[in-house]
Short mmCIF file of C-alpha atoms in Angstrom, two decimals:
data_model
loop_
_atom_site.label_atom_id
_atom_site.label_comp_id
_atom_site.label_asym_id
_atom_site.label_seq_id
_atom_site.Cartn_x
_atom_site.Cartn_y
_atom_site.Cartn_z
CA MET A 1 113.61 -73.02 -67.51
CA THR A 2 115.03 -69.54 -67.87
CA PRO A 3 113.96 -67.36 -64.97
CA VAL A 4 111.95 -64.22 -65.72
CA PRO A 5 114.05 -61.10 -65.09
CA GLU A 6 112.92 -59.09 -62.10
CA ASP A 7 112.62 -55.87 -64.14
CA LEU A 8 110.38 -57.56 -66.72
CA ARG A 9 108.20 -59.06 -63.99
CA VAL A 10 107.79 -55.69 -62.28
CA TRP A 11 107.07 -54.00 -65.62
CA SER A 12 104.40 -56.52 -66.58
CA SER A 13 102.87 -56.31 -63.12
CA ASN A 14 102.64 -52.54 -63.33
CA ARG A 15 101.17 -52.59 -66.84
CA LEU A 16 98.35 -54.96 -65.93
CA PRO A 17 95.09 -53.55 -64.55
CA GLU A 18 94.49 -53.82 -60.82
CA TRP A 19 91.81 -56.52 -61.16
CA MET A 20 94.11 -58.66 -63.31
CA ARG A 21 96.79 -58.60 -60.61
CA SER A 22 94.42 -59.97 -57.96
CA ILE A 23 94.48 -63.50 -56.63
CA ARG A 24 90.85 -63.86 -57.69
CA PHE A 25 91.83 -63.36 -61.33
CA ARG A 26 94.59 -65.93 -61.01
CA TYR A 27 92.17 -68.42 -59.47
CA THR A 28 89.73 -67.69 -62.31
CA LEU A 29 92.37 -68.48 -64.91
CA MET A 30 93.29 -71.65 -63.09
CA TYR A 31 89.67 -72.86 -62.77
CA SER A 32 88.93 -71.91 -66.38
CA ALA A 33 92.03 -73.67 -67.70
CA VAL A 34 91.21 -76.84 -65.76
CA LEU A 35 87.55 -76.84 -66.85
CA PHE A 36 88.33 -75.99 -70.45
CA GLY A 37 91.09 -78.57 -70.64
CA LEU A 38 88.90 -81.34 -69.26
CA ALA A 39 86.05 -80.43 -71.63
CA ALA A 40 88.43 -80.39 -74.61
CA LEU A 41 89.79 -83.80 -73.63
CA VAL A 42 86.29 -85.27 -73.32
CA VAL A 43 85.10 -83.85 -76.65
CA GLY A 44 88.30 -84.88 -78.41
CA ALA A 45 88.14 -88.38 -76.99
CA ILE A 46 84.52 -88.81 -78.12
CA TYR A 47 85.37 -87.57 -81.60
CA LEU A 48 88.39 -89.85 -81.94
CA ILE A 49 86.48 -92.91 -80.75
CA LEU A 50 83.73 -92.29 -83.29
CA TRP A 51 86.22 -91.53 -86.02
CA PHE A 52 88.18 -94.73 -85.49
CA SER A 53 85.04 -96.82 -85.35
CA LEU A 54 83.60 -95.40 -88.58
CA ARG A 55 86.68 -94.95 -90.75
CA GLU A 56 86.47 -98.32 -92.61
CA PRO A 57 86.67 -97.84 -96.41
CA MET A 58 83.42 -97.79 -98.29
CA PRO A 59 83.75 -99.62 -101.69
CA ILE A 60 81.69 -98.19 -104.51
CA LEU A 61 80.11 -100.66 -106.93
CA ASN A 62 79.91 -99.74 -110.63
CA GLY A 63 76.86 -100.69 -112.68
CA HIS A 64 75.05 -99.87 -115.94
CA VAL A 65 71.52 -98.72 -116.56
CA THR A 66 69.92 -99.25 -120.05
CA ASP A 67 67.30 -96.93 -121.44
CA HIS A 68 64.82 -99.21 -123.26
CA LEU A 69 63.37 -96.37 -125.32
CA SER A 70 66.65 -95.16 -126.71
CA GLY A 71 68.59 -98.34 -126.27
CA GLN A 72 71.47 -96.47 -124.65
CA SER A 73 73.38 -97.71 -121.62
CA PHE A 74 74.65 -95.44 -118.80
CA ALA A 75 77.33 -96.22 -116.16
CA VAL A 76 76.24 -95.41 -112.58
CA ASP A 77 77.66 -95.93 -109.06
CA ILE A 78 75.65 -98.38 -107.04
CA VAL A 79 75.61 -97.66 -103.26
CA THR A 80 74.47 -100.27 -100.81
CA ALA A 81 72.47 -99.49 -97.65
CA ARG A 82 75.57 -100.04 -95.47
CA GLN A 83 77.59 -97.69 -97.65
CA PHE A 84 74.86 -95.10 -97.41
CA GLU A 85 74.87 -95.41 -93.64
CA ARG A 86 78.60 -94.82 -93.54
CA LEU A 87 78.26 -91.74 -95.70
CA VAL A 88 75.73 -90.38 -93.21
CA HIS A 89 78.12 -91.11 -90.32
CA GLN A 90 80.94 -89.28 -92.08
CA GLN A 91 78.77 -86.21 -92.55
CA THR A 92 77.70 -86.45 -88.92
CA LEU A 93 81.34 -86.54 -87.78
CA GLU A 94 82.11 -83.45 -89.80
CA ARG A 95 79.19 -81.62 -88.23
CA LEU A 96 80.20 -82.94 -84.79
CA ARG A 97 83.69 -81.56 -85.30
CA THR A 98 82.31 -78.16 -86.27
CA PHE A 99 79.85 -78.05 -83.36
CA SER A 100 82.57 -79.23 -80.92
CA PHE A 101 84.88 -76.39 -81.85
CA GLU A 102 82.07 -73.88 -81.48
CA ALA A 103 81.03 -75.42 -78.14
CA LEU A 104 84.60 -75.29 -76.86
CA ILE A 105 84.80 -71.60 -77.70
CA VAL A 106 81.55 -70.92 -75.84
CA LEU A 107 82.69 -73.16 -72.97
CA PHE A 108 85.95 -71.23 -72.67
CA PHE A 109 84.17 -67.94 -72.04
CA ALA A 110 81.59 -69.60 -69.82
CA SER A 111 84.39 -71.17 -67.78
CA LEU A 112 85.87 -67.72 -67.21
CA VAL A 113 82.57 -66.47 -65.79
CA VAL A 114 82.03 -69.57 -63.68
CA GLY A 115 85.63 -69.49 -62.47
CA TRP A 116 85.29 -65.82 -61.50
CA VAL A 117 82.16 -66.55 -59.45
CA ILE A 118 83.61 -69.66 -57.81
CA ALA A 119 86.87 -67.86 -56.98
CA GLY A 120 84.87 -65.06 -55.36
CA ARG A 121 82.94 -67.50 -53.19
CA VAL A 122 86.09 -69.39 -52.22
CA LEU A 123 87.96 -66.21 -51.33
CA ALA A 124 85.02 -64.62 -49.46
CA PRO A 125 86.16 -65.94 -46.03
CA ILE A 126 89.63 -64.53 -46.67
CA GLY A 127 88.01 -61.19 -47.45
CA ARG A 128 86.19 -61.39 -44.13
CA ILE A 129 89.48 -62.07 -42.36
CA THR A 130 91.00 -59.06 -44.10
CA GLY A 131 88.05 -56.88 -43.09
CA VAL A 132 88.35 -57.86 -39.44
CA ALA A 133 92.11 -57.23 -39.53
CA ARG A 134 91.50 -53.73 -40.90
CA GLU A 135 88.98 -52.94 -38.17
CA ILE A 136 91.30 -54.00 -35.35
CA GLN A 137 93.01 -51.21 -33.46
CA ALA A 138 95.92 -51.41 -31.06
CA THR A 139 93.70 -50.29 -28.20
CA ASP A 140 90.84 -52.70 -29.00
CA LEU A 141 91.74 -56.29 -29.82
CA SER A 142 88.40 -57.78 -28.85
CA ARG A 143 87.22 -58.39 -32.44
CA ARG A 144 87.18 -62.01 -33.61
CA ILE A 145 86.24 -63.71 -36.90
CA ARG A 146 84.43 -66.70 -35.37
CA MET A 147 83.94 -68.41 -38.71
CA GLN A 148 81.23 -71.07 -38.86
CA GLY A 149 81.14 -74.11 -41.08
CA PRO A 150 83.12 -77.30 -41.64
CA ASN A 151 86.58 -77.66 -40.19
CA ASP A 152 88.36 -77.04 -43.49
CA GLU A 153 91.52 -75.10 -44.30
CA LEU A 154 89.79 -71.71 -44.33
CA LYS A 155 88.14 -72.28 -40.95
CA GLN A 156 91.48 -73.43 -39.55
CA LEU A 157 93.04 -70.22 -40.92
CA ALA A 158 90.31 -68.12 -39.27
CA ASP A 159 90.66 -70.02 -35.98
CA THR A 160 94.43 -69.55 -36.10
CA PHE A 161 93.92 -65.84 -36.70
CA ASP A 162 91.50 -65.66 -33.75
CA ALA A 163 94.01 -67.49 -31.55
CA MET A 164 96.73 -65.06 -32.63
CA LEU A 165 94.48 -62.11 -31.76
CA ALA A 166 93.77 -63.66 -28.36
CA ARG A 167 97.50 -64.03 -27.69
CA ILE A 168 98.17 -60.44 -28.77
CA ASP A 169 95.26 -59.23 -26.63
CA ALA A 170 96.61 -61.17 -23.65
CA ALA A 171 100.06 -59.70 -24.28
CA PHE A 172 98.64 -56.15 -24.25
CA VAL A 173 96.72 -56.86 -21.05
CA ALA A 174 99.84 -58.36 -19.48
CA GLN A 175 101.81 -55.29 -20.54
CA GLN A 176 99.27 -52.97 -18.92
CA GLN A 177 99.27 -55.07 -15.76
CA PHE A 178 103.04 -55.07 -15.75
CA LEU A 179 103.14 -51.28 -15.95
CA ALA A 180 100.64 -51.05 -13.09
CA ASP A 181 102.67 -53.56 -11.06
CA ALA A 182 105.87 -51.63 -11.71
CA SER A 183 104.26 -48.34 -10.68
CA HIS A 184 102.89 -49.92 -7.52
CA GLU A 185 106.23 -51.47 -6.61
CA LEU A 186 108.17 -48.27 -7.23
CA ARG A 187 105.64 -46.21 -5.28
CA ASN A 188 106.21 -48.10 -2.03
CA PRO A 189 109.95 -47.41 -1.62
CA LEU A 190 109.45 -43.82 -2.78
CA ALA A 191 106.76 -43.35 -0.14
CA ILE A 192 109.06 -44.84 2.51
CA ILE A 193 111.92 -42.52 1.53
CA ARG A 194 109.64 -39.48 1.53
CA THR A 195 108.02 -40.35 4.88
CA ASN A 196 111.34 -40.89 6.65
CA ALA A 197 112.80 -37.75 5.10
CA ASP A 198 109.76 -35.68 6.20
CA LEU A 199 110.01 -37.12 9.73
CA ALA A 200 113.70 -36.29 9.97
CA LEU A 201 113.17 -32.76 8.65
CA SER A 202 110.18 -32.08 10.89
CA ASP A 203 112.16 -32.72 14.08
CA PRO A 204 113.85 -29.44 15.09
CA ASP A 205 116.35 -31.24 17.34
CA PRO A 206 116.90 -34.71 15.83
CA GLN A 207 119.00 -37.27 17.64
CA GLN A 208 121.93 -38.83 15.85
CA ASP A 209 120.58 -42.36 16.35
CA GLU A 210 117.21 -41.36 14.90
CA LEU A 211 118.86 -39.80 11.87
CA ARG A 212 121.05 -42.85 11.40
CA GLN A 213 118.01 -45.15 11.58
CA ALA A 214 116.19 -43.00 9.05
CA VAL A 215 119.19 -43.13 6.69
CA VAL A 216 119.38 -46.92 7.06
CA VAL A 217 115.71 -47.28 6.19
CA VAL A 218 116.08 -44.93 3.23
CA LYS A 219 119.08 -46.89 1.98
CA ARG A 220 117.18 -50.18 2.18
CA ALA A 221 114.25 -48.68 0.29
CA SER A 222 116.54 -47.22 -2.37
CA ASP A 223 118.30 -50.59 -2.74
CA ARG A 224 114.96 -52.32 -3.24
CA MET A 225 113.97 -49.68 -5.77
CA ALA A 226 117.26 -50.20 -7.63
CA ARG A 227 116.52 -53.93 -7.80
CA LEU A 228 113.10 -53.16 -9.22
CA VAL A 229 114.61 -50.90 -11.85
CA ASP A 230 117.04 -53.66 -12.81
CA ASP A 231 114.14 -56.10 -13.20
CA LEU A 232 112.28 -53.58 -15.34
CA LEU A 233 115.34 -53.18 -17.55
CA ALA A 234 115.67 -56.96 -17.88
CA LEU A 235 112.00 -57.25 -18.88
CA ALA A 236 112.41 -54.44 -21.40
CA ARG A 237 115.18 -56.52 -22.96
CA ARG A 238 112.87 -59.56 -22.90
CA GLU A 239 114.98 -61.32 -20.34
CA ALA A 240 113.03 -62.96 -17.53
CA PRO A 241 114.23 -61.69 -14.15
CA THR A 242 115.65 -64.49 -12.02
CA LEU A 243 115.22 -64.95 -8.31
CA ALA A 244 118.40 -65.86 -6.51
CA VAL A 245 117.95 -69.12 -4.60
CA GLU A 246 119.84 -68.99 -1.32
CA PRO A 247 119.13 -69.67 2.35
CA VAL A 248 117.05 -66.79 3.71
CA ASP A 249 116.53 -66.05 7.39
CA LEU A 250 112.83 -65.29 7.35
CA GLY A 251 112.96 -63.49 10.72
CA ARG A 252 115.67 -61.12 9.51
CA VAL A 253 113.81 -60.37 6.28
CA ALA A 254 110.57 -59.70 8.18
CA SER A 255 112.33 -57.41 10.65
CA GLU A 256 113.99 -55.40 7.89
CA ALA A 257 110.70 -55.08 6.00
CA SER A 258 108.85 -53.95 9.14
CA ASP A 259 111.51 -51.36 9.99
CA GLU A 260 110.44 -49.45 6.90
CA PHE A 261 106.88 -49.12 8.23
CA LEU A 262 107.61 -48.10 11.81
CA ALA A 263 107.52 -44.42 10.94
CA PRO A 264 104.32 -44.56 8.80
CA ALA A 265 102.58 -46.61 11.50
CA GLU A 266 103.68 -44.24 14.25
CA ALA A 267 102.44 -41.28 12.21
CA ARG A 268 98.93 -42.78 12.33
CA GLY A 269 99.16 -43.85 15.96
CA ILE A 270 99.35 -47.54 15.06
CA VAL A 271 101.42 -49.95 17.15
CA LEU A 272 103.43 -52.45 15.11
CA ASP A 273 104.10 -55.57 17.18
CA ARG A 274 106.66 -58.12 16.01
CA ALA A 275 106.91 -61.73 17.15
CA VAL A 276 109.74 -63.29 15.17
CA ALA A 277 110.88 -66.84 15.87
CA PRO A 278 114.63 -67.28 15.33
CA GLY A 279 116.17 -69.83 13.00
CA VAL A 280 113.37 -70.03 10.44
CA VAL A 281 115.21 -70.50 7.14
CA VAL A 282 113.73 -70.92 3.65
CA MET A 283 115.27 -71.17 0.19
CA GLY A 284 114.48 -68.22 -2.00
CA ASP A 285 115.15 -64.59 -2.85
CA SER A 286 115.34 -62.28 0.15
CA ASP A 287 114.40 -59.18 -1.88
CA ALA A 288 111.30 -60.82 -3.31
CA LEU A 289 110.19 -62.11 0.10
CA LYS A 290 110.81 -58.69 1.61
CA ARG A 291 108.69 -57.24 -1.17
CA ALA A 292 105.81 -59.58 -0.32
CA ILE A 293 105.96 -58.77 3.40
CA ALA A 294 106.18 -55.05 2.64
CA ASN A 295 103.05 -55.25 0.49
CA LEU A 296 101.12 -56.88 3.35
CA LEU A 297 102.37 -54.32 5.87
CA GLU A 298 101.63 -51.44 3.50
CA ASN A 299 98.02 -52.58 3.16
CA ALA A 300 97.69 -53.06 6.92
CA VAL A 301 99.10 -49.60 7.75
CA ARG A 302 96.90 -47.94 5.16
CA LEU A 303 93.65 -49.69 6.11
CA ALA A 304 94.00 -50.15 9.86
CA PRO A 305 92.13 -47.58 11.95
CA VAL A 306 93.97 -44.94 13.94
CA ASP A 307 95.26 -46.03 17.39
CA SER A 308 94.96 -49.70 16.45
CA ARG A 309 97.51 -52.52 16.45
CA ILE A 310 99.27 -54.48 13.69
CA ARG A 311 101.00 -57.78 14.44
CA LEU A 312 103.79 -59.32 12.37
CA ALA A 313 104.71 -62.90 13.28
CA VAL A 314 107.17 -65.42 11.84
CA GLY A 315 107.30 -69.10 12.74
CA SER A 316 107.41 -72.66 11.43
CA GLU A 317 105.19 -75.70 11.62
CA ARG A 318 106.57 -79.09 10.61
CA ASP A 319 108.17 -78.57 7.18
CA LEU A 320 106.48 -75.24 6.49
CA ALA A 321 107.48 -71.71 7.48
CA TRP A 322 104.89 -68.98 7.80
CA ILE A 323 104.69 -65.20 7.95
CA ALA A 324 101.49 -63.68 9.29
CA VAL A 325 100.37 -60.04 9.21
CA SER A 326 97.26 -59.21 11.27
CA ASP A 327 95.42 -55.92 11.54
CA GLU A 328 92.32 -54.51 13.21
CA GLY A 329 90.95 -53.05 10.02
CA PRO A 330 87.46 -53.21 8.55
CA GLY A 331 87.80 -56.85 7.52
CA ILE A 332 86.63 -58.52 4.31
CA ALA A 333 83.23 -60.07 3.72
CA PRO A 334 83.21 -63.85 3.03
CA GLU A 335 81.85 -63.38 -0.50
CA HIS A 336 84.75 -61.04 -1.33
CA GLN A 337 87.57 -63.11 0.12
CA PRO A 338 88.15 -65.32 -2.97
CA LYS A 339 88.68 -62.16 -5.06
CA VAL A 340 91.14 -60.24 -2.87
CA PHE A 341 94.18 -61.65 -4.71
CA ASP A 342 92.83 -60.70 -8.15
CA ARG A 343 94.50 -57.82 -9.91
CA PHE A 344 92.84 -54.42 -9.46
CA TRP A 345 90.14 -55.79 -7.17
CA ARG A 346 88.92 -53.49 -4.40
CA ALA A 347 86.03 -54.12 -2.04
CA ASP A 348 85.05 -50.43 -2.03
CA LYS A 349 84.43 -49.56 -5.68
CA GLY A 350 83.99 -45.90 -4.85
CA ARG A 351 87.42 -45.58 -3.29
CA SER A 352 89.89 -43.74 -5.45
CA ARG A 353 93.30 -45.13 -6.31
CA ALA A 354 94.93 -42.36 -4.36
CA ASP A 355 93.11 -43.42 -1.19
CA GLY A 356 92.76 -47.13 -1.72
CA GLY A 357 95.90 -48.16 -3.58
CA THR A 358 96.10 -49.75 -6.99
CA GLY A 359 94.77 -53.17 -6.04
CA LEU A 360 97.97 -54.96 -7.09
CA GLY A 361 99.80 -55.54 -3.84
CA LEU A 362 98.06 -58.79 -2.85
CA SER A 363 98.30 -60.25 -6.36
CA ILE A 364 102.06 -59.64 -6.23
CA VAL A 365 102.20 -61.31 -2.80
CA ARG A 366 100.49 -64.42 -4.16
CA GLN A 367 102.76 -64.47 -7.20
CA ILE A 368 105.90 -64.30 -5.08
CA ALA A 369 104.61 -66.99 -2.72
CA GLU A 370 103.75 -69.35 -5.58
CA THR A 371 107.10 -68.70 -7.23
CA HIS A 372 108.78 -69.92 -4.02
CA GLY A 373 106.61 -73.05 -3.98
CA GLY A 374 104.29 -71.70 -1.29
CA ASP A 375 100.87 -70.13 -0.89
CA VAL A 376 99.11 -67.25 0.82
CA GLN A 377 95.90 -67.55 2.82
CA LEU A 378 93.41 -65.08 4.27
CA GLN A 379 91.36 -65.18 7.46
CA SER A 380 89.07 -62.20 7.97
CA ARG A 381 85.97 -61.13 9.83
CA VAL A 382 84.06 -57.98 9.07
CA GLY A 383 84.55 -55.38 11.80
CA VAL A 384 87.30 -57.42 13.51
CA GLY A 385 90.26 -57.46 11.13
CA SER A 386 92.21 -59.61 8.70
CA THR A 387 95.17 -61.97 8.87
CA PHE A 388 97.26 -62.78 5.80
CA THR A 389 99.57 -65.79 6.11
CA ILE A 390 102.32 -66.72 3.66
CA TRP A 391 103.30 -70.40 3.77
CA LEU A 392 106.70 -71.43 2.43
CA PRO A 393 108.69 -74.69 2.39
CA VAL A 394 111.39 -74.83 5.05
CA ALA A 395 114.90 -75.01 3.60
CA SER A 396 116.37 -78.51 3.42
CA LEU A 397 119.96 -78.45 4.66
CA SER A 398 121.57 -80.07 1.64
CA ASN A 399 124.95 -79.48 0.06
CA GLU A 400 123.51 -79.89 -3.44
CA PRO A 401 123.17 -76.59 -5.28
CA ALA A 402 119.56 -75.52 -5.69
CA PRO A 403 118.29 -74.73 -9.15
CA ARG A 404 117.59 -71.14 -10.08
CA ILE A 405 113.97 -70.02 -10.10
CA THR A 406 112.67 -68.07 -13.05
CA SER A 407 110.14 -65.55 -11.87
CA SER A 408 107.12 -64.45 -13.78
CA ALA A 409 106.59 -61.45 -11.53
CA PRO A 410 106.09 -58.69 -12.14
CA ARG A 411 104.38 -58.85 -15.53
#
């Protein structure tokens, strides 16, 4: 078959009216052609069967009739009853042929109308899908088709479209949560740098050791911020950030993380106690673990009352290592404790973000703990304080290289 040239196809498409270029018109032609073809085959088959059954020759008998008055004889054709019947059948076939052609013409136009209506009903669900797709906006992906009826191809198409919308909606929500997580994570080191810089500048006669300590803390915070920026760049390139798996001295990580909060705690009159057991080693990423501890300490320093005490402890129990951060803050009611690790959850709904944080720190802590194969638990009493404990598997001293962990945080 010779292919139709592209220019001719475009020309014919542009010359046709809009309604003739629609899929409904093509379905109408297809339904009409099928219906008309089947009807023509049925009528033709009936006609041929009758024609073959009645086409036997009809012999005509010759006879003479004598007029007794005149004595003349006339030759006439004598037709038997069977011959007469066949003549009637032949006339009936001719009329049947005429009526069949007329009926086929009427049926052709009727099939176009019926095909147009049927095509419209068949394509109605697709029109509904198109309408929903037009109403969807990038900021509101909550619309769904929710087609009812049998589980046919159109319902499967609608369900697939709904599932696609749900995935896109989840992707947008995850993107918004990721941006909030990134802002929260970048805010902490910036706040540490600003606090230490303000402390150093406010002292009219600073000691060299104090300045050096402040510079060390600022450098650690800037290094952590640089790692966060690298992770953000990797996510922007759709590359999952990886957590380096290496032996991590949990006491050292906890001490370094707490050093960054000595100045903010002292500014509020809060005593930061540290009880770090030596030799507690886990397998994981030191930066991520430091990030989790920093989030717990940041919450404790922000929520603990003035002139109170915060305790950071590190230890091990059997094959599990733990990090605990305790404060003397307002505590969390029992009915609220299952929700504290949810994103954006805050017990005090009236508290602004500027005063109460973004509500993402604890969800990031849980994510980091679960990524390392551990968990985080809460013990709290209203009016007494709260204790957050991160449980992690103790490192097994093996010479086999550990597999790399792909992190899903932050999202």
